[in-house]
């Protein structure tokens, strides 16, 4: 069983919180809140998204790289993670 399935409810709860935070940004913009308030909301979203990304990456590393069933699977999972990291740090 994949870690995204096993931890699915926990991950989905985090995604739902992110949706709620995005809704708060929309409400703030519609209400013409001060830009400082909007920026604070955006910073919170970025932190939450980074946390979620880190959690999924860590689980991927442990399940698909450290505990891979074969060297070929380990190499493929490591390459996949490296590609994501290249995109993530741009």
PDB file of N, CA, C and O in Angstrom, residues 10-79:
ATOM      1  N   UNK A  10      -5.064  11.940   6.430  1.00  0.00           N
ATOM      2  CA  UNK A  10      -4.259  13.016   7.017  1.00  0.00           C
ATOM      3  C   UNK A  10      -3.845  14.024   5.939  1.00  0.00           C
ATOM      4  O   UNK A  10      -3.935  15.243   6.144  1.00  0.00           O
ATOM      5  N   UNK A  11      -3.434  13.518   4.782  1.00  0.00           N
ATOM      6  CA  UNK A  11      -3.037  14.401   3.691  1.00  0.00           C
ATOM      7  C   UNK A  11      -4.230  15.200   3.167  1.00  0.00           C
ATOM      8  O   UNK A  11      -4.112  16.399   2.900  1.00  0.00           O
ATOM      9  N   UNK A  12      -5.364  14.538   3.025  1.00  0.00           N
ATOM     10  CA  UNK A  12      -6.569  15.237   2.563  1.00  0.00           C
ATOM     11  C   UNK A  12      -7.005  16.319   3.542  1.00  0.00           C
ATOM     12  O   UNK A  12      -7.476  17.385   3.126  1.00  0.00           O
ATOM     13  N   UNK A  13      -6.847  16.069   4.824  1.00  0.00           N
ATOM     14  CA  UNK A  13      -7.190  17.090   5.825  1.00  0.00           C
ATOM     15  C   UNK A  13      -6.308  18.328   5.632  1.00  0.00           C
ATOM     16  O   UNK A  13      -6.789  19.461   5.729  1.00  0.00           O
ATOM     17  N   UNK A  14      -5.036  18.110   5.329  1.00  0.00           N
ATOM     18  CA  UNK A  14      -4.138  19.245   5.097  1.00  0.00           C
ATOM     19  C   UNK A  14      -4.535  19.998   3.832  1.00  0.00           C
ATOM     20  O   UNK A  14      -4.504  21.233   3.790  1.00  0.00           O
ATOM     21  N   UNK A  15      -4.913  19.265   2.795  1.00  0.00           N
ATOM     22  CA  UNK A  15      -5.349  19.901   1.548  1.00  0.00           C
ATOM     23  C   UNK A  15      -6.610  20.718   1.797  1.00  0.00           C
ATOM     24  O   UNK A  15      -6.744  21.847   1.298  1.00  0.00           O
ATOM     25  N   UNK A  16      -7.515  20.181   2.576  1.00  0.00           N
ATOM     26  CA  UNK A  16      -8.760  20.916   2.880  1.00  0.00           C
ATOM     27  C   UNK A  16      -8.470  22.195   3.655  1.00  0.00           C
ATOM     28  O   UNK A  16      -9.115  23.229   3.445  1.00  0.00           O
ATOM     29  N   UNK A  17      -7.493  22.137   4.564  1.00  0.00           N
ATOM     30  CA  UNK A  17      -7.113  23.356   5.286  1.00  0.00           C
ATOM     31  C   UNK A  17      -6.521  24.377   4.315  1.00  0.00           C
ATOM     32  O   UNK A  17      -6.799  25.578   4.424  1.00  0.00           O
ATOM     33  N   UNK A  18      -5.722  23.903   3.365  1.00  0.00           N
ATOM     34  CA  UNK A  18      -5.171  24.811   2.355  1.00  0.00           C
ATOM     35  C   UNK A  18      -6.283  25.462   1.534  1.00  0.00           C
ATOM     36  O   UNK A  18      -6.222  26.660   1.240  1.00  0.00           O
ATOM     37  N   UNK A  19      -7.292  24.678   1.175  1.00  0.00           N
ATOM     38  CA  UNK A  19      -8.432  25.249   0.446  1.00  0.00           C
ATOM     39  C   UNK A  19      -9.101  26.331   1.281  1.00  0.00           C
ATOM     40  O   UNK A  19      -9.464  27.394   0.759  1.00  0.00           O
ATOM     41  N   UNK A  20      -9.253  26.079   2.551  1.00  0.00           N
ATOM     42  CA  UNK A  20      -9.850  27.075   3.436  1.00  0.00           C
ATOM     43  C   UNK A  20      -9.016  28.345   3.499  1.00  0.00           C
ATOM     44  O   UNK A  20      -9.548  29.462   3.508  1.00  0.00           O
ATOM     45  N   UNK A  21      -7.701  28.177   3.512  1.00  0.00           N
ATOM     46  CA  UNK A  21      -6.818  29.342   3.525  1.00  0.00           C
ATOM     47  C   UNK A  21      -6.922  30.126   2.210  1.00  0.00           C
ATOM     48  O   UNK A  21      -6.916  31.361   2.218  1.00  0.00           O
ATOM     49  N   UNK A  22      -7.041  29.415   1.100  1.00  0.00           N
ATOM     50  CA  UNK A  22      -7.211  30.092  -0.192  1.00  0.00           C
ATOM     51  C   UNK A  22      -8.540  30.848  -0.223  1.00  0.00           C
ATOM     52  O   UNK A  22      -8.609  31.967  -0.740  1.00  0.00           O
ATOM     53  N   UNK A  23      -9.567  30.237   0.325  1.00  0.00           N
ATOM     54  CA  UNK A  23     -10.863  30.924   0.406  1.00  0.00           C
ATOM     55  C   UNK A  23     -10.743  32.201   1.235  1.00  0.00           C
ATOM     56  O   UNK A  23     -11.361  33.221   0.922  1.00  0.00           O
ATOM     57  N   UNK A  24      -9.939  32.154   2.286  1.00  0.00           N
ATOM     58  CA  UNK A  24      -9.736  33.341   3.122  1.00  0.00           C
ATOM     59  C   UNK A  24      -9.051  34.450   2.327  1.00  0.00           C
ATOM     60  O   UNK A  24      -9.381  35.633   2.487  1.00  0.00           O
ATOM     61  N   UNK A  25      -8.117  34.096   1.450  1.00  0.00           N
ATOM     62  CA  UNK A  25      -7.468  35.095   0.592  1.00  0.00           C
ATOM     63  C   UNK A  25      -8.501  35.716  -0.344  1.00  0.00           C
ATOM     64  O   UNK A  25      -8.555  36.940  -0.508  1.00  0.00           O
ATOM     65  N   UNK A  26      -9.335  34.876  -0.929  1.00  0.00           N
ATOM     66  CA  UNK A  26     -10.373  35.391  -1.827  1.00  0.00           C
ATOM     67  C   UNK A  26     -11.297  36.354  -1.090  1.00  0.00           C
ATOM     68  O   UNK A  26     -11.601  37.445  -1.583  1.00  0.00           O
ATOM     69  N   UNK A  27     -11.719  35.961   0.113  1.00  0.00           N
ATOM     70  CA  UNK A  27     -12.607  36.830   0.892  1.00  0.00           C
ATOM     71  C   UNK A  27     -11.913  38.152   1.234  1.00  0.00           C
ATOM     72  O   UNK A  27     -12.524  39.220   1.187  1.00  0.00           O
ATOM     73  N   UNK A  28     -10.625  38.068   1.566  1.00  0.00           N
ATOM     74  CA  UNK A  28      -9.880  39.287   1.901  1.00  0.00           C
ATOM     75  C   UNK A  28      -9.774  40.215   0.701  1.00  0.00           C
ATOM     76  O   UNK A  28      -9.911  41.437   0.841  1.00  0.00           O
ATOM     77  N   UNK A  29      -9.558  39.657  -0.469  1.00  0.00           N
ATOM     78  CA  UNK A  29      -9.461  40.486  -1.671  1.00  0.00           C
ATOM     79  C   UNK A  29     -10.803  41.102  -2.031  1.00  0.00           C
ATOM     80  O   UNK A  29     -10.877  42.287  -2.370  1.00  0.00           O
ATOM     81  N   UNK A  30     -11.861  40.322  -1.922  1.00  0.00           N
ATOM     82  CA  UNK A  30     -13.204  40.833  -2.213  1.00  0.00           C
ATOM     83  C   UNK A  30     -13.562  41.950  -1.234  1.00  0.00           C
ATOM     84  O   UNK A  30     -14.155  42.964  -1.611  1.00  0.00           O
ATOM     85  N   UNK A  31     -13.157  41.771   0.016  1.00  0.00           N
ATOM     86  CA  UNK A  31     -13.457  42.771   1.049  1.00  0.00           C
ATOM     87  C   UNK A  31     -12.470  43.939   1.025  1.00  0.00           C
ATOM     88  O   UNK A  31     -12.566  44.840   1.865  1.00  0.00           O
ATOM     89  N   UNK A  32     -11.538  43.912   0.079  1.00  0.00           N
ATOM     90  CA  UNK A  32     -10.533  44.962  -0.061  1.00  0.00           C
ATOM     91  C   UNK A  32      -9.752  45.190   1.235  1.00  0.00           C
ATOM     92  O   UNK A  32      -9.506  46.318   1.664  1.00  0.00           O
ATOM     93  N   UNK A  33      -9.327  44.080   1.845  1.00  0.00           N
ATOM     94  CA  UNK A  33      -8.521  44.147   3.070  1.00  0.00           C
ATOM     95  C   UNK A  33      -7.156  44.742   2.737  1.00  0.00           C
ATOM     96  O   UNK A  33      -6.702  44.696   1.593  1.00  0.00           O
ATOM     97  N   UNK A  34      -6.466  45.263   3.724  1.00  0.00           N
ATOM     98  CA  UNK A  34      -5.136  45.832   3.494  1.00  0.00           C
ATOM     99  C   UNK A  34      -4.161  44.780   2.943  1.00  0.00           C
ATOM    100  O   UNK A  34      -4.262  43.596   3.266  1.00  0.00           O
ATOM    101  N   UNK A  35      -3.223  45.241   2.121  1.00  0.00           N
ATOM    102  CA  UNK A  35      -2.301  44.303   1.480  1.00  0.00           C
ATOM    103  C   UNK A  35      -1.473  43.528   2.504  1.00  0.00           C
ATOM    104  O   UNK A  35      -1.133  42.371   2.279  1.00  0.00           O
ATOM    105  N   UNK A  36      -1.175  44.130   3.638  1.00  0.00           N
ATOM    106  CA  UNK A  36      -0.429  43.427   4.687  1.00  0.00           C
ATOM    107  C   UNK A  36      -1.178  42.195   5.178  1.00  0.00           C
ATOM    108  O   UNK A  36      -0.571  41.142   5.418  1.00  0.00           O
ATOM    109  N   UNK A  37      -2.478  42.313   5.308  1.00  0.00           N
ATOM    110  CA  UNK A  37      -3.311  41.184   5.721  1.00  0.00           C
ATOM    111  C   UNK A  37      -3.298  40.085   4.666  1.00  0.00           C
ATOM    112  O   UNK A  37      -3.181  38.903   4.983  1.00  0.00           O
ATOM    113  N   UNK A  38      -3.427  40.491   3.406  1.00  0.00           N
ATOM    114  CA  UNK A  38      -3.418  39.515   2.309  1.00  0.00           C
ATOM    115  C   UNK A  38      -2.064  38.818   2.245  1.00  0.00           C
ATOM    116  O   UNK A  38      -1.982  37.594   2.086  1.00  0.00           O
ATOM    117  N   UNK A  39      -0.990  39.578   2.393  1.00  0.00           N
ATOM    118  CA  UNK A  39       0.343  38.981   2.360  1.00  0.00           C
ATOM    119  C   UNK A  39       0.546  37.987   3.496  1.00  0.00           C
ATOM    120  O   UNK A  39       1.167  36.940   3.314  1.00  0.00           O
ATOM    121  N   UNK A  40       0.011  38.293   4.657  1.00  0.00           N
ATOM    122  CA  UNK A  40       0.119  37.366   5.790  1.00  0.00           C
ATOM    123  C   UNK A  40      -0.622  36.071   5.491  1.00  0.00           C
ATOM    124  O   UNK A  40      -0.127  34.985   5.781  1.00  0.00           O
ATOM    125  N   UNK A  41      -1.803  36.174   4.889  1.00  0.00           N
ATOM    126  CA  UNK A  41      -2.553  34.981   4.504  1.00  0.00           C
ATOM    127  C   UNK A  41      -1.772  34.150   3.483  1.00  0.00           C
ATOM    128  O   UNK A  41      -1.695  32.926   3.581  1.00  0.00           O
ATOM    129  N   UNK A  42      -1.175  34.833   2.514  1.00  0.00           N
ATOM    130  CA  UNK A  42      -0.393  34.141   1.488  1.00  0.00           C
ATOM    131  C   UNK A  42       0.837  33.456   2.086  1.00  0.00           C
ATOM    132  O   UNK A  42       1.191  32.340   1.695  1.00  0.00           O
ATOM    133  N   UNK A  43       1.481  34.115   3.041  1.00  0.00           N
ATOM    134  CA  UNK A  43       2.637  33.513   3.700  1.00  0.00           C
ATOM    135  C   UNK A  43       2.232  32.245   4.458  1.00  0.00           C
ATOM    136  O   UNK A  43       2.963  31.248   4.458  1.00  0.00           O
ATOM    137  N   UNK A  44       1.056  32.287   5.071  1.00  0.00           N
ATOM    138  CA  UNK A  44       0.558  31.109   5.784  1.00  0.00           C
ATOM    139  C   UNK A  44       0.309  29.952   4.823  1.00  0.00           C
ATOM    140  O   UNK A  44       0.619  28.797   5.130  1.00  0.00           O
ATOM    141  N   UNK A  45      -0.242  30.273   3.666  1.00  0.00           N
ATOM    142  CA  UNK A  45      -0.504  29.240   2.661  1.00  0.00           C
ATOM    143  C   UNK A  45       0.805  28.636   2.174  1.00  0.00           C
ATOM    144  O   UNK A  45       0.926  27.413   2.042  1.00  0.00           O
ATOM    145  N   UNK A  46       1.766  29.490   1.910  1.00  0.00           N
ATOM    146  CA  UNK A  46       3.067  28.986   1.437  1.00  0.00           C
ATOM    147  C   UNK A  46       3.679  28.045   2.469  1.00  0.00           C
ATOM    148  O   UNK A  46       4.213  26.992   2.126  1.00  0.00           O
ATOM    149  N   UNK A  47       3.614  28.402   3.729  1.00  0.00           N
ATOM    150  CA  UNK A  47       4.148  27.546   4.785  1.00  0.00           C
ATOM    151  C   UNK A  47       3.420  26.219   4.859  1.00  0.00           C
ATOM    152  O   UNK A  47       4.036  25.163   4.983  1.00  0.00           O
ATOM    153  N   UNK A  48       2.096  26.273   4.762  1.00  0.00           N
ATOM    154  CA  UNK A  48       1.303  25.045   4.821  1.00  0.00           C
ATOM    155  C   UNK A  48       1.583  24.150   3.623  1.00  0.00           C
ATOM    156  O   UNK A  48       1.708  22.925   3.752  1.00  0.00           O
ATOM    157  N   UNK A  49       1.700  24.744   2.450  1.00  0.00           N
ATOM    158  CA  UNK A  49       1.989  23.967   1.246  1.00  0.00           C
ATOM    159  C   UNK A  49       3.392  23.365   1.310  1.00  0.00           C
ATOM    160  O   UNK A  49       3.596  22.205   0.945  1.00  0.00           O
ATOM    161  N   UNK A  50       4.343  24.119   1.810  1.00  0.00           N
ATOM    162  CA  UNK A  50       5.700  23.590   1.971  1.00  0.00           C
ATOM    163  C   UNK A  50       5.717  22.423   2.949  1.00  0.00           C
ATOM    164  O   UNK A  50       6.414  21.429   2.730  1.00  0.00           O
ATOM    165  N   UNK A  51       4.956  22.541   4.013  1.00  0.00           N
ATOM    166  CA  UNK A  51       4.871  21.451   4.983  1.00  0.00           C
ATOM    167  C   UNK A  51       4.278  20.192   4.378  1.00  0.00           C
ATOM    168  O   UNK A  51       4.787  19.082   4.591  1.00  0.00           O
ATOM    169  N   UNK A  52       3.218  20.349   3.627  1.00  0.00           N
ATOM    170  CA  UNK A  52       2.582  19.208   2.960  1.00  0.00           C
ATOM    171  C   UNK A  52       3.535  18.588   1.948  1.00  0.00           C
ATOM    172  O   UNK A  52       3.694  17.366   1.892  1.00  0.00           O
ATOM    173  N   UNK A  53       4.192  19.426   1.164  1.00  0.00           N
ATOM    174  CA  UNK A  53       5.149  18.930   0.171  1.00  0.00           C
ATOM    175  C   UNK A  53       6.274  18.163   0.851  1.00  0.00           C
ATOM    176  O   UNK A  53       6.652  17.069   0.416  1.00  0.00           O
ATOM    177  N   UNK A  54       6.796  18.706   1.909  1.00  0.00           N
ATOM    178  CA  UNK A  54       7.866  18.041   2.649  1.00  0.00           C
ATOM    179  C   UNK A  54       7.435  16.699   3.206  1.00  0.00           C
ATOM    180  O   UNK A  54       8.197  15.718   3.160  1.00  0.00           O
ATOM    181  N   UNK A  55       6.225  16.636   3.709  1.00  0.00           N
ATOM    182  CA  UNK A  55       5.711  15.384   4.266  1.00  0.00           C
ATOM    183  C   UNK A  55       5.594  14.305   3.185  1.00  0.00           C
ATOM    184  O   UNK A  55       6.006  13.159   3.389  1.00  0.00           O
ATOM    185  N   UNK A  56       5.060  14.673   2.026  1.00  0.00           N
ATOM    186  CA  UNK A  56       4.916  13.700   0.934  1.00  0.00           C
ATOM    187  C   UNK A  56       6.291  13.297   0.406  1.00  0.00           C
ATOM    188  O   UNK A  56       6.541  12.116   0.131  1.00  0.00           O
ATOM    189  N   UNK A  57       7.208  14.261   0.284  1.00  0.00           N
ATOM    190  CA  UNK A  57       8.558  13.943  -0.183  1.00  0.00           C
ATOM    191  C   UNK A  57       9.272  12.996   0.778  1.00  0.00           C
ATOM    192  O   UNK A  57       9.923  12.040   0.356  1.00  0.00           O
ATOM    193  N   UNK A  58       9.160  13.266   2.066  1.00  0.00           N
ATOM    194  CA  UNK A  58       9.810  12.412   3.063  1.00  0.00           C
ATOM    195  C   UNK A  58       9.254  10.995   3.015  1.00  0.00           C
ATOM    196  O   UNK A  58      10.011  10.024   3.045  1.00  0.00           O
ATOM    197  N   UNK A  59       7.951  10.883   2.915  1.00  0.00           N
ATOM    198  CA  UNK A  59       7.338   9.554   2.836  1.00  0.00           C
ATOM    199  C   UNK A  59       7.769   8.840   1.555  1.00  0.00           C
ATOM    200  O   UNK A  59       8.055   7.629   1.575  1.00  0.00           O
ATOM    201  N   UNK A  60       7.859   9.571   0.451  1.00  0.00           N
ATOM    202  CA  UNK A  60       8.322   8.995  -0.816  1.00  0.00           C
ATOM    203  C   UNK A  60       9.751   8.482  -0.658  1.00  0.00           C
ATOM    204  O   UNK A  60      10.071   7.367  -1.083  1.00  0.00           O
ATOM    205  N   UNK A  61      10.588   9.287  -0.049  1.00  0.00           N
ATOM    206  CA  UNK A  61      11.980   8.906   0.151  1.00  0.00           C
ATOM    207  C   UNK A  61      12.084   7.622   0.962  1.00  0.00           C
ATOM    208  O   UNK A  61      12.800   6.687   0.582  1.00  0.00           O
ATOM    209  N   UNK A  62      11.359   7.550   2.052  1.00  0.00           N
ATOM    210  CA  UNK A  62      11.430   6.356   2.903  1.00  0.00           C
ATOM    211  C   UNK A  62      10.837   5.129   2.222  1.00  0.00           C
ATOM    212  O   UNK A  62      11.442   4.058   2.234  1.00  0.00           O
ATOM    213  N   UNK A  63       9.669   5.289   1.643  1.00  0.00           N
ATOM    214  CA  UNK A  63       8.986   4.118   1.083  1.00  0.00           C
ATOM    215  C   UNK A  63       9.570   3.656  -0.239  1.00  0.00           C
ATOM    216  O   UNK A  63       9.745   2.460  -0.462  1.00  0.00           O
ATOM    217  N   UNK A  64       9.865   4.582  -1.128  1.00  0.00           N
ATOM    218  CA  UNK A  64      10.239   4.202  -2.487  1.00  0.00           C
ATOM    219  C   UNK A  64      11.747   4.206  -2.750  1.00  0.00           C
ATOM    220  O   UNK A  64      12.179   3.662  -3.759  1.00  0.00           O
ATOM    221  N   UNK A  65      12.519   4.853  -1.872  1.00  0.00           N
ATOM    222  CA  UNK A  65      13.966   4.862  -2.063  1.00  0.00           C
ATOM    223  C   UNK A  65      14.633   3.972  -1.010  1.00  0.00           C
ATOM    224  O   UNK A  65      15.272   2.984  -1.331  1.00  0.00           O
ATOM    225  N   UNK A  66      14.447   4.307   0.255  1.00  0.00           N
ATOM    226  CA  UNK A  66      15.100   3.552   1.329  1.00  0.00           C
ATOM    227  C   UNK A  66      14.622   2.101   1.370  1.00  0.00           C
ATOM    228  O   UNK A  66      15.427   1.180   1.491  1.00  0.00           O
ATOM    229  N   UNK A  67      13.330   1.892   1.241  1.00  0.00           N
ATOM    230  CA  UNK A  67      12.763   0.540   1.358  1.00  0.00           C
ATOM    231  C   UNK A  67      12.283  -0.015   0.020  1.00  0.00           C
ATOM    232  O   UNK A  67      11.352  -0.818  -0.016  1.00  0.00           O
ATOM    233  N   UNK A  68      12.936   0.382  -1.059  1.00  0.00           N
ATOM    234  CA  UNK A  68      12.554  -0.118  -2.386  1.00  0.00           C
ATOM    235  C   UNK A  68      12.796  -1.625  -2.455  1.00  0.00           C
ATOM    236  O   UNK A  68      13.693  -2.163  -1.794  1.00  0.00           O
ATOM    237  N   UNK A  69      11.988  -2.292  -3.262  1.00  0.00           N
ATOM    238  CA  UNK A  69      12.103  -3.743  -3.376  1.00  0.00           C
ATOM    239  C   UNK A  69      13.243  -4.168  -4.291  1.00  0.00           C
ATOM    240  O   UNK A  69      13.703  -5.305  -4.213  1.00  0.00           O
ATOM    241  N   UNK A  70      13.700  -3.288  -5.159  1.00  0.00           N
ATOM    242  CA  UNK A  70      14.808  -3.628  -6.048  1.00  0.00           C
ATOM    243  C   UNK A  70      15.649  -2.381  -6.302  1.00  0.00           C
ATOM    244  O   UNK A  70      15.205  -1.250  -6.056  1.00  0.00           O
ATOM    245  N   UNK A  71      16.840  -2.612  -6.796  1.00  0.00           N
ATOM    246  CA  UNK A  71      17.718  -1.486  -7.108  1.00  0.00           C
ATOM    247  C   UNK A  71      17.135  -0.632  -8.230  1.00  0.00           C
ATOM    248  O   UNK A  71      17.252   0.593  -8.226  1.00  0.00           O
ATOM    249  N   UNK A  72      16.449  -1.264  -9.179  1.00  0.00           N
ATOM    250  CA  UNK A  72      15.823  -0.520 -10.286  1.00  0.00           C
ATOM    251  C   UNK A  72      14.717   0.393  -9.759  1.00  0.00           C
ATOM    252  O   UNK A  72      14.603   1.554 -10.190  1.00  0.00           O
ATOM    253  N   UNK A  73      13.893  -0.127  -8.839  1.00  0.00           N
ATOM    254  CA  UNK A  73      12.836   0.704  -8.239  1.00  0.00           C
ATOM    255  C   UNK A  73      13.442   1.847  -7.435  1.00  0.00           C
ATOM    256  O   UNK A  73      12.937   2.967  -7.465  1.00  0.00           O
ATOM    257  N   UNK A  74      14.531   1.558  -6.713  1.00  0.00           N
ATOM    258  CA  UNK A  74      15.208   2.595  -5.917  1.00  0.00           C
ATOM    259  C   UNK A  74      15.715   3.708  -6.834  1.00  0.00           C
ATOM    260  O   UNK A  74      15.510   4.888  -6.567  1.00  0.00           O
ATOM    261  N   UNK A  75      16.357   3.334  -7.930  1.00  0.00           N
ATOM    262  CA  UNK A  75      16.897   4.321  -8.863  1.00  0.00           C
ATOM    263  C   UNK A  75      15.787   5.144  -9.499  1.00  0.00           C
ATOM    264  O   UNK A  75      15.902   6.370  -9.618  1.00  0.00           O
ATOM    265  N   UNK A  76      14.706   4.494  -9.891  1.00  0.00           N
ATOM    266  CA  UNK A  76      13.583   5.216 -10.506  1.00  0.00           C
ATOM    267  C   UNK A  76      12.962   6.188  -9.521  1.00  0.00           C
ATOM    268  O   UNK A  76      12.645   7.337  -9.874  1.00  0.00           O
ATOM    269  N   UNK A  77      12.779   5.758  -8.283  1.00  0.00           N
ATOM    270  CA  UNK A  77      12.175   6.632  -7.264  1.00  0.00           C
ATOM    271  C   UNK A  77      13.092   7.797  -6.932  1.00  0.00           C
ATOM    272  O   UNK A  77      12.629   8.926  -6.729  1.00  0.00           O
ATOM    273  N   UNK A  78      14.388   7.556  -6.885  1.00  0.00           N
ATOM    274  CA  UNK A  78      15.346   8.633  -6.610  1.00  0.00           C
ATOM    275  C   UNK A  78      15.347   9.638  -7.757  1.00  0.00           C
ATOM    276  O   UNK A  78      15.371  10.856  -7.525  1.00  0.00           O
ATOM    277  N   UNK A  79      15.300   9.140  -8.994  1.00  0.00           N
ATOM    278  CA  UNK A  79      15.241  10.041 -10.152  1.00  0.00           C
ATOM    279  C   UNK A  79      13.969  10.881 -10.135  1.00  0.00           C
ATOM    280  O   UNK A  79      13.992  12.070 -10.449  1.00  0.00           O
TER     281      UNK A  79
END
